[in-house]
PDB file of C-alpha atoms in Angstrom:
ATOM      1  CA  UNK A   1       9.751 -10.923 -13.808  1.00  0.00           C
ATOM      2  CA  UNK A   2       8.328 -13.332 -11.632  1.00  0.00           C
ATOM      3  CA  UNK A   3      11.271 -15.369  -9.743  1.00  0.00           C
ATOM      4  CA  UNK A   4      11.347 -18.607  -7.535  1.00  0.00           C
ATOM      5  CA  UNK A   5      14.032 -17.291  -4.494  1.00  0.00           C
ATOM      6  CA  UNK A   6      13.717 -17.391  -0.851  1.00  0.00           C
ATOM      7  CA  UNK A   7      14.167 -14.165   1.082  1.00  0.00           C
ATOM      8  CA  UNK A   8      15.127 -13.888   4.726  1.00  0.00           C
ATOM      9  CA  UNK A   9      13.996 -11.063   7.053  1.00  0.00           C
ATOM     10  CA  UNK A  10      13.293 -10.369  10.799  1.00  0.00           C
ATOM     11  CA  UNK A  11      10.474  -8.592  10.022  1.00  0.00           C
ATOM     12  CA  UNK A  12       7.898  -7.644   7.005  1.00  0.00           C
ATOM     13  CA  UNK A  13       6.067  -4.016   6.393  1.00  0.00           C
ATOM     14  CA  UNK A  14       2.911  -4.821   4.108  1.00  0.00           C
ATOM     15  CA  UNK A  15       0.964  -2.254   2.346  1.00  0.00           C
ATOM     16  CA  UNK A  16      -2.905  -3.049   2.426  1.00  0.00           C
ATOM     17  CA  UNK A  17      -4.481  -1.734  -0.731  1.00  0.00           C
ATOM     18  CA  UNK A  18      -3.650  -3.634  -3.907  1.00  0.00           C
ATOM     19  CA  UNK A  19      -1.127  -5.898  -1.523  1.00  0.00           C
ATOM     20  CA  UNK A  20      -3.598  -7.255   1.240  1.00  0.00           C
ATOM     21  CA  UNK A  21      -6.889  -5.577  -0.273  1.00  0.00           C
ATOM     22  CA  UNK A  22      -8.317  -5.599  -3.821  1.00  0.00           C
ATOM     23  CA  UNK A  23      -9.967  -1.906  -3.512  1.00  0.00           C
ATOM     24  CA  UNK A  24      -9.766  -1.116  -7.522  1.00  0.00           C
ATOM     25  CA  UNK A  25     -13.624  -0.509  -7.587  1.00  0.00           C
ATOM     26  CA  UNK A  26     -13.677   1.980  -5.051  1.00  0.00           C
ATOM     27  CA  UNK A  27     -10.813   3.789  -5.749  1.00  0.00           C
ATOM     28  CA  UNK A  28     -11.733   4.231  -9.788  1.00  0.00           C
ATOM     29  CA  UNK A  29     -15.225   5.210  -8.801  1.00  0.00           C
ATOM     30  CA  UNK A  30     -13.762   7.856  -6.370  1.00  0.00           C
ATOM     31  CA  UNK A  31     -11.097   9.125  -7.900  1.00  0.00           C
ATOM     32  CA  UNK A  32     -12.701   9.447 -11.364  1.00  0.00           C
ATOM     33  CA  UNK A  33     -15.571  11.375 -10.087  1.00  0.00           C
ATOM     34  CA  UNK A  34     -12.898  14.128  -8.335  1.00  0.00           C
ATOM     35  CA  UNK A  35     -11.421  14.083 -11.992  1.00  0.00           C
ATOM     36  CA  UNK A  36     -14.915  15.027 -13.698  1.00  0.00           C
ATOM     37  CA  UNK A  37     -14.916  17.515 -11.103  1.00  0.00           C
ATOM     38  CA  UNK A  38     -11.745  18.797 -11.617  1.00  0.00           C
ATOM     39  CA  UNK A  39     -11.812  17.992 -15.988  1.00  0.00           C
ATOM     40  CA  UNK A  40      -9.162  16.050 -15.978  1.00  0.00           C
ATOM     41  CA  UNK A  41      -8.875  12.883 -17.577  1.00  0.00           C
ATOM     42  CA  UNK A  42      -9.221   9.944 -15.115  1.00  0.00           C
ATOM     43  CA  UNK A  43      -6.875   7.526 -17.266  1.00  0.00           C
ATOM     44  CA  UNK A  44      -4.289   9.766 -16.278  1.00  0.00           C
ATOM     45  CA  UNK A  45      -5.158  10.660 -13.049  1.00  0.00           C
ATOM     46  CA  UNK A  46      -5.653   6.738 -11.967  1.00  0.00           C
ATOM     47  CA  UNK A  47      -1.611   6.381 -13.315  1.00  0.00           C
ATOM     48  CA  UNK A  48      -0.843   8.540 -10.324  1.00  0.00           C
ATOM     49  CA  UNK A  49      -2.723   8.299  -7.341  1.00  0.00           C
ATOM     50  CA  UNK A  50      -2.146   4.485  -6.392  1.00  0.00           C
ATOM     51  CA  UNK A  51      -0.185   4.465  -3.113  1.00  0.00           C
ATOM     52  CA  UNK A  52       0.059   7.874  -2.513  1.00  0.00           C
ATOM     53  CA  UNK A  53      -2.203  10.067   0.321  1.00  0.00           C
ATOM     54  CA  UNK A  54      -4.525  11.865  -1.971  1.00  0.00           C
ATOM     55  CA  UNK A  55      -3.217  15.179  -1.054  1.00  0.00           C
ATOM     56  CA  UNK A  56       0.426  14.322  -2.708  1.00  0.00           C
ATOM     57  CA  UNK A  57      -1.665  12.680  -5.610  1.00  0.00           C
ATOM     58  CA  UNK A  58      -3.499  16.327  -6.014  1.00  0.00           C
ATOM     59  CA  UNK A  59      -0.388  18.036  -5.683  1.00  0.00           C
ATOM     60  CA  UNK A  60       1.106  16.279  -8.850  1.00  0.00           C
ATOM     61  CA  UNK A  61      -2.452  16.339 -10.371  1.00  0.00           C
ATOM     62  CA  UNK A  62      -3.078  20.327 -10.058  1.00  0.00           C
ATOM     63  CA  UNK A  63       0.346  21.729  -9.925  1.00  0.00           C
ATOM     64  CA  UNK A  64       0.242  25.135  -8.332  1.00  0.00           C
ATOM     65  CA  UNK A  65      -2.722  24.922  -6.263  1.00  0.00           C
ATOM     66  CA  UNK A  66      -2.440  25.789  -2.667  1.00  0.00           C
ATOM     67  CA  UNK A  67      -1.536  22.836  -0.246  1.00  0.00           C
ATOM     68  CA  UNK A  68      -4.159  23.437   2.444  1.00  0.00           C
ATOM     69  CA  UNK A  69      -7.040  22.819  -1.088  1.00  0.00           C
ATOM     70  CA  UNK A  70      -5.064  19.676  -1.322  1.00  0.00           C
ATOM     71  CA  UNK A  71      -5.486  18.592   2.398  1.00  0.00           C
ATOM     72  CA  UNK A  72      -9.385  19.339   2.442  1.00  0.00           C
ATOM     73  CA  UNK A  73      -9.906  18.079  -0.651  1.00  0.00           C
ATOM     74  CA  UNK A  74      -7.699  14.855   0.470  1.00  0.00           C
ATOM     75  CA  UNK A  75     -10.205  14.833   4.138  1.00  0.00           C
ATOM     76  CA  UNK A  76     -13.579  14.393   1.630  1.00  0.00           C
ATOM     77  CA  UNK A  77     -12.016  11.693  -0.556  1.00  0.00           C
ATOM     78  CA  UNK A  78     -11.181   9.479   2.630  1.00  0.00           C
ATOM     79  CA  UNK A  79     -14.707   9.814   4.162  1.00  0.00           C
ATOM     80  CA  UNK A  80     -16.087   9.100   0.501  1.00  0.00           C
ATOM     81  CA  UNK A  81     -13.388   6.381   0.153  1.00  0.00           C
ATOM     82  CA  UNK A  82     -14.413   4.789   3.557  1.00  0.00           C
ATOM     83  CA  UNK A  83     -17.957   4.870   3.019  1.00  0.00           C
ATOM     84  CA  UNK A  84     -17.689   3.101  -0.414  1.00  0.00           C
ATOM     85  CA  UNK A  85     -16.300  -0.445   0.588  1.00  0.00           C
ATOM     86  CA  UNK A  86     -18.775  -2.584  -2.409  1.00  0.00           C
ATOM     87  CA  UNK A  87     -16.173  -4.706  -4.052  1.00  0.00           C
ATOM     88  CA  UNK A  88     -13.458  -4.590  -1.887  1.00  0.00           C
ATOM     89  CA  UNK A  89     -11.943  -8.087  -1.555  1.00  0.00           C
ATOM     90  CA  UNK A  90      -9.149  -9.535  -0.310  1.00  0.00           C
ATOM     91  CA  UNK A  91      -5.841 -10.405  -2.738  1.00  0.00           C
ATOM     92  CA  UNK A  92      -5.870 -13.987  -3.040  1.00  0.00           C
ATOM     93  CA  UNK A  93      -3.685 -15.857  -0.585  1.00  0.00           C
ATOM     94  CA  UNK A  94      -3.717 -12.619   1.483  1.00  0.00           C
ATOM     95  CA  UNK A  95      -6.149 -14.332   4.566  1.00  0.00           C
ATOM     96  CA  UNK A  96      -3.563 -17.202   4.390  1.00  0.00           C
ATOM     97  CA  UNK A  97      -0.175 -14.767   4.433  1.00  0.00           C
ATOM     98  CA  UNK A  98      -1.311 -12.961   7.742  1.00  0.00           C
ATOM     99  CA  UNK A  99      -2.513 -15.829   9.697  1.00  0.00           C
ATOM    100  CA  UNK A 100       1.102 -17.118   8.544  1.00  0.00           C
ATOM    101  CA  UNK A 101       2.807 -14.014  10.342  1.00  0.00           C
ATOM    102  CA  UNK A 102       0.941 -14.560  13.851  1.00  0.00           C
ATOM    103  CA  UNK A 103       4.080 -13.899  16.532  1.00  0.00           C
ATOM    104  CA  UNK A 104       6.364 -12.876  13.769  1.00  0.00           C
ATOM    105  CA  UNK A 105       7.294  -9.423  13.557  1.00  0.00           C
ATOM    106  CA  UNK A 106       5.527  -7.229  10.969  1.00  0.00           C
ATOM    107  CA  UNK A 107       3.189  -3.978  10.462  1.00  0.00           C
ATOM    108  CA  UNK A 108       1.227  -2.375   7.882  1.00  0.00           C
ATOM    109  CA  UNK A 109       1.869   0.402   6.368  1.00  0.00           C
ATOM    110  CA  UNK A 110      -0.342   2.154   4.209  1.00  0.00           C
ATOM    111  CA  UNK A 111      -1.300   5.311   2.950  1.00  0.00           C
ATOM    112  CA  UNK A 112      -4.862   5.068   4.219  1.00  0.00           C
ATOM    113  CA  UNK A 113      -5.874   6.245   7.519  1.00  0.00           C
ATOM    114  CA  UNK A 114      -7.128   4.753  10.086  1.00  0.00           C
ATOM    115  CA  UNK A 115     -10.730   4.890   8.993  1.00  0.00           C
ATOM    116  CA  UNK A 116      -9.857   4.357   5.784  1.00  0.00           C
ATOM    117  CA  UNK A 117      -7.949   0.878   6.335  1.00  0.00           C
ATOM    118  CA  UNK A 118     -10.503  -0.226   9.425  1.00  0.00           C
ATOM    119  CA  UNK A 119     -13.150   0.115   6.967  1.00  0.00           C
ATOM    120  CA  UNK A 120     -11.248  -2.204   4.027  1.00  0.00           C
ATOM    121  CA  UNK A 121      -9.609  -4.261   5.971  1.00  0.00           C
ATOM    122  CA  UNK A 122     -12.698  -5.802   7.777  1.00  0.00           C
ATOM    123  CA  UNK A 123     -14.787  -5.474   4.196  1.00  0.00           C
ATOM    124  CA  UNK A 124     -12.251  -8.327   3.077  1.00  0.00           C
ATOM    125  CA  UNK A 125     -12.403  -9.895   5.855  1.00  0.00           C
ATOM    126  CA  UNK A 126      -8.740  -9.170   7.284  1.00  0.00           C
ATOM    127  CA  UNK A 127      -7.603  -9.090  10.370  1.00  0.00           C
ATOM    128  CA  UNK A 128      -5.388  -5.608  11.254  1.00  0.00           C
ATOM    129  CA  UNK A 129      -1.964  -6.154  12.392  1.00  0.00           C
ATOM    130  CA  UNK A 130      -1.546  -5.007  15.890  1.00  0.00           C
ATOM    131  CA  UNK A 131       1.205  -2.371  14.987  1.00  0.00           C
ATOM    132  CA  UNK A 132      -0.217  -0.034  11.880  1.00  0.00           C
ATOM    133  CA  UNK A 133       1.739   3.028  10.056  1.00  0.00           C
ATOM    134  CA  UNK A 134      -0.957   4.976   8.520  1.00  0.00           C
ATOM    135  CA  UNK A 135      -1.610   8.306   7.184  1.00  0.00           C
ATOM    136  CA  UNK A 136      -2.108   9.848  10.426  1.00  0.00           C
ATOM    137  CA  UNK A 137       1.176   8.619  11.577  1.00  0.00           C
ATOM    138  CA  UNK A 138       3.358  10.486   8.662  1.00  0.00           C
ATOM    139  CA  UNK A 139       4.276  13.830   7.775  1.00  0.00           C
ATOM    140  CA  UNK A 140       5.321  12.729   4.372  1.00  0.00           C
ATOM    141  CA  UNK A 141       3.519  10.300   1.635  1.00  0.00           C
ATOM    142  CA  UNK A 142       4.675   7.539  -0.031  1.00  0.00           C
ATOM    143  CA  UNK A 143       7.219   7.608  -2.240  1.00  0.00           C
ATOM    144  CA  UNK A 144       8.923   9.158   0.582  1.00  0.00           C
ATOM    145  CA  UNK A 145      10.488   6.255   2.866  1.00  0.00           C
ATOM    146  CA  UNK A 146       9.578   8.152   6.231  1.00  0.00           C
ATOM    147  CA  UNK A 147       6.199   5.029   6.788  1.00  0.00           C
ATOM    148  CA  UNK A 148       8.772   2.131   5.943  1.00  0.00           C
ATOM    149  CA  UNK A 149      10.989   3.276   8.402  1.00  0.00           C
ATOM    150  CA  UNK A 150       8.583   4.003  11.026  1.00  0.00           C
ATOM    151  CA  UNK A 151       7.172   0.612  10.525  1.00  0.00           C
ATOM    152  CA  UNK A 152      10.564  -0.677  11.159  1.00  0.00           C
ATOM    153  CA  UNK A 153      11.307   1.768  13.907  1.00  0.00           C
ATOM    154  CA  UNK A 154       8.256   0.598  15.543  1.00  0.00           C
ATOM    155  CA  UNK A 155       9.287  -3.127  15.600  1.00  0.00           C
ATOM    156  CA  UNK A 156      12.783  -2.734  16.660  1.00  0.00           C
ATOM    157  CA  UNK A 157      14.143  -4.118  13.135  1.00  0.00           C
ATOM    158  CA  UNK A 158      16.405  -2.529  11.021  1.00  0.00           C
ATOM    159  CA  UNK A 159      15.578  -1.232   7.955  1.00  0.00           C
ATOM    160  CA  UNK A 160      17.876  -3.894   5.772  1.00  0.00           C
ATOM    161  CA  UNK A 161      16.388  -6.500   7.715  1.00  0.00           C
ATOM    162  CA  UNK A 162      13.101  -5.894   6.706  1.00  0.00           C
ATOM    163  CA  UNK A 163      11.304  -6.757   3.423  1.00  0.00           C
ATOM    164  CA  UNK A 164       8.244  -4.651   2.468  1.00  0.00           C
ATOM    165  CA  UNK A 165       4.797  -5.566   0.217  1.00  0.00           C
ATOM    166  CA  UNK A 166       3.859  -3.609  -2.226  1.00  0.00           C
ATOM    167  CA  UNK A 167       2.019  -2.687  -5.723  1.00  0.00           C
ATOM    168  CA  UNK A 168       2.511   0.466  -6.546  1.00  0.00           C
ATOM    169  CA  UNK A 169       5.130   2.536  -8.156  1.00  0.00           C
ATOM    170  CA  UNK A 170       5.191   5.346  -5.446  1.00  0.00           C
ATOM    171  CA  UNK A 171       4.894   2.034  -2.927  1.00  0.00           C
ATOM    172  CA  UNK A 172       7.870   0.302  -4.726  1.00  0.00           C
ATOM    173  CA  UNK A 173      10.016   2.962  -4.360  1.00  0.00           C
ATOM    174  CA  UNK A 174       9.181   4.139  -1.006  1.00  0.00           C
ATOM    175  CA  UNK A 175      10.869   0.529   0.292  1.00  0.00           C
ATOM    176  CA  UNK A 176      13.644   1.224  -2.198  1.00  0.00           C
ATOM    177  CA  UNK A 177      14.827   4.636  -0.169  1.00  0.00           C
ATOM    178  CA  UNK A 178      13.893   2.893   2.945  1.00  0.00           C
ATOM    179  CA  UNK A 179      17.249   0.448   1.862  1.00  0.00           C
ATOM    180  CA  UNK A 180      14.652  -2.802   1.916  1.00  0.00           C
ATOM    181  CA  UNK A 181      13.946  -5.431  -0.123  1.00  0.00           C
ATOM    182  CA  UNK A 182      10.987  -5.180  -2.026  1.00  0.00           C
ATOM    183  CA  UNK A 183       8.283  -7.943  -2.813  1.00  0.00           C
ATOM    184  CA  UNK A 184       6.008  -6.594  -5.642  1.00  0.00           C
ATOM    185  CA  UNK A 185       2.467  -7.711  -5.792  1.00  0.00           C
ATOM    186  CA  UNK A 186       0.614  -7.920  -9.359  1.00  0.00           C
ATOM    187  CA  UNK A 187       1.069  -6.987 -12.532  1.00  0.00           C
ATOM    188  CA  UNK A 188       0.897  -3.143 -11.388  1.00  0.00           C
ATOM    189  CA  UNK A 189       4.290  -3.602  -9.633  1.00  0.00           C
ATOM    190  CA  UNK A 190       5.958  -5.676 -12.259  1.00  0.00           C
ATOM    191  CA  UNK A 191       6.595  -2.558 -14.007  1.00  0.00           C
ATOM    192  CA  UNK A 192       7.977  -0.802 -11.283  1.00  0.00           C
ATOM    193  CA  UNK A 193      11.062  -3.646 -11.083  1.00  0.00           C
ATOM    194  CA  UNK A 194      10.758  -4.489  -7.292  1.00  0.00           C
ATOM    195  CA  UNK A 195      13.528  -7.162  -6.442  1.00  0.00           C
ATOM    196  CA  UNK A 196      11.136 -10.107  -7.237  1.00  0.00           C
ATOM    197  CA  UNK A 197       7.230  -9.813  -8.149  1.00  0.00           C
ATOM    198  CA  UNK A 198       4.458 -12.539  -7.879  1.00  0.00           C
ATOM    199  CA  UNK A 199       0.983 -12.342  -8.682  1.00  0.00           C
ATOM    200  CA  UNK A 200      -0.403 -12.591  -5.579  1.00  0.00           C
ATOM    201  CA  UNK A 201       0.329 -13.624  -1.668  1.00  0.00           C
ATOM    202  CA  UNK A 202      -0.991 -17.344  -2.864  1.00  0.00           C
ATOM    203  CA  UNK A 203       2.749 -17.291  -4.092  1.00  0.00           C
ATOM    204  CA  UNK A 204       4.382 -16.658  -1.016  1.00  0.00           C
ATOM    205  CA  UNK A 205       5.081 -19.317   2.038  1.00  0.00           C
ATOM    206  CA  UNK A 206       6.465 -17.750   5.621  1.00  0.00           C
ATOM    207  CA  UNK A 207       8.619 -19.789   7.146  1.00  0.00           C
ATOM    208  CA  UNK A 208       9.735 -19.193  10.597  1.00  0.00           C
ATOM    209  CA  UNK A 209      13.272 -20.145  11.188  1.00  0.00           C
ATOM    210  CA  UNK A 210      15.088 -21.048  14.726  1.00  0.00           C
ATOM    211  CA  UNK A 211      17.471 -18.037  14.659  1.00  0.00           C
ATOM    212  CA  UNK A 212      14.471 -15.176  14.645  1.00  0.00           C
ATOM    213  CA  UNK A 213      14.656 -14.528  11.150  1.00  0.00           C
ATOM    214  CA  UNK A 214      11.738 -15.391   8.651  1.00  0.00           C
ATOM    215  CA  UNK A 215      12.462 -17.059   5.554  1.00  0.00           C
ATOM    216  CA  UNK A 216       9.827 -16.238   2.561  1.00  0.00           C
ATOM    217  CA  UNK A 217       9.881 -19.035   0.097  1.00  0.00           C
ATOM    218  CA  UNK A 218       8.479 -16.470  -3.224  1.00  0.00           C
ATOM    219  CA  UNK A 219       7.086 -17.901  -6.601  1.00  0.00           C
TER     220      UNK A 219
END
């Protein structure tokens, strides 16, 4: 449900796509032509591949087939993912949110890579957070904590001191594992019961507070 709270953190891990980036469009057009490809049926295969690396989503997709298919499968869908940017926006509120975290601690982490999220993040019109987990940077995809942790490894922060951003299920839990508090973005994470959920960053005020930590005013 969507609550009215006030969170406080010393630092915030944001995933980009869905959480800082509207990429729907792309990602349905993608993905739906590798499940013609593959005859399966892209209602089910766009339940599963939000917020993981594509490889992982393959994996769950076409049980049995070897890895190293997965991984050079997963290497054409980026490069067609990064060359199709028509129609990727920006959440609403999201230009707002990061100009809000300028000195505060906080990273992205996301399982694009870095062509990938360059590519979306400057079609919205986002600026990149200097420090950036991304599929490069990981030897293990979301749901697996290991990019939450990293992110907070990265800034110094420990893990229950930071609160991650997130839509997706595999996202959602990810920050779960990683022992953080999770924000859930849109009506894609309301399912997935993060610890509170608004529609979108338009919903959420930063507050920097004396002591270091940031307060985030939600709803």
């Amino acid at each position: 449900m969507t609550a009215t709270a006030v969170l406080t953190a010393r630092a915030l891990l944001l995933d980009m796509d869905g959480t800082l980036v509207n990429s729907d469009a792309s990602v349905e057009r993608v993905w739906r032509r590798w499940a013609e490809r593959h005859e399966l049926d892209g209602d089910e295969v766009m339940k599963v591949v939000h917020g993981r690396q594509g490889y992982a989503s393959m994996a769950l997709l076409l049980p049995g087939r070897p890895m190293e298919q997965n991984h050079a499968d997963n290497a054409r869908m980026l490069a067609e993912e990064t060359a199709d940017t028509d129609g990727v926006v920006a959440i609403p509120g999201a230009p707002e949110f990061l100009a809000s975290l300028a000195g505060l601690p906080h990273a992205l982490v996301t399982s694009a890579d870095v062509p990938l999220s360059t590519a979306r993040m400057a079609a919205a019109g986002l600026d990149l957070p200097g420090i950036r987990v991304t599929a490069e940077s990981v030897g293990a995809s979301k749901p697996d904590p290991e990019g939450f942790l990293k992110g907070a490894a990265e800034l110094g922060i420990a893990p229950a001191d930071c609160v991650v951003f997130e839509d997706s299920g595999a996202g959602i839990a990810a920050g779960r594992a990683a022992g953080m508090t999770v924000v859930g973005i849109g009506p894609r994470a309301a399912v997935h019961e993060p610890d509170v959920v608004v529609e979108d960053l338009t919903q959420v005020r930063v507050e920097a507070a004396g002591d270091g930590t940031i307060r985030l005013h939600i709803g």
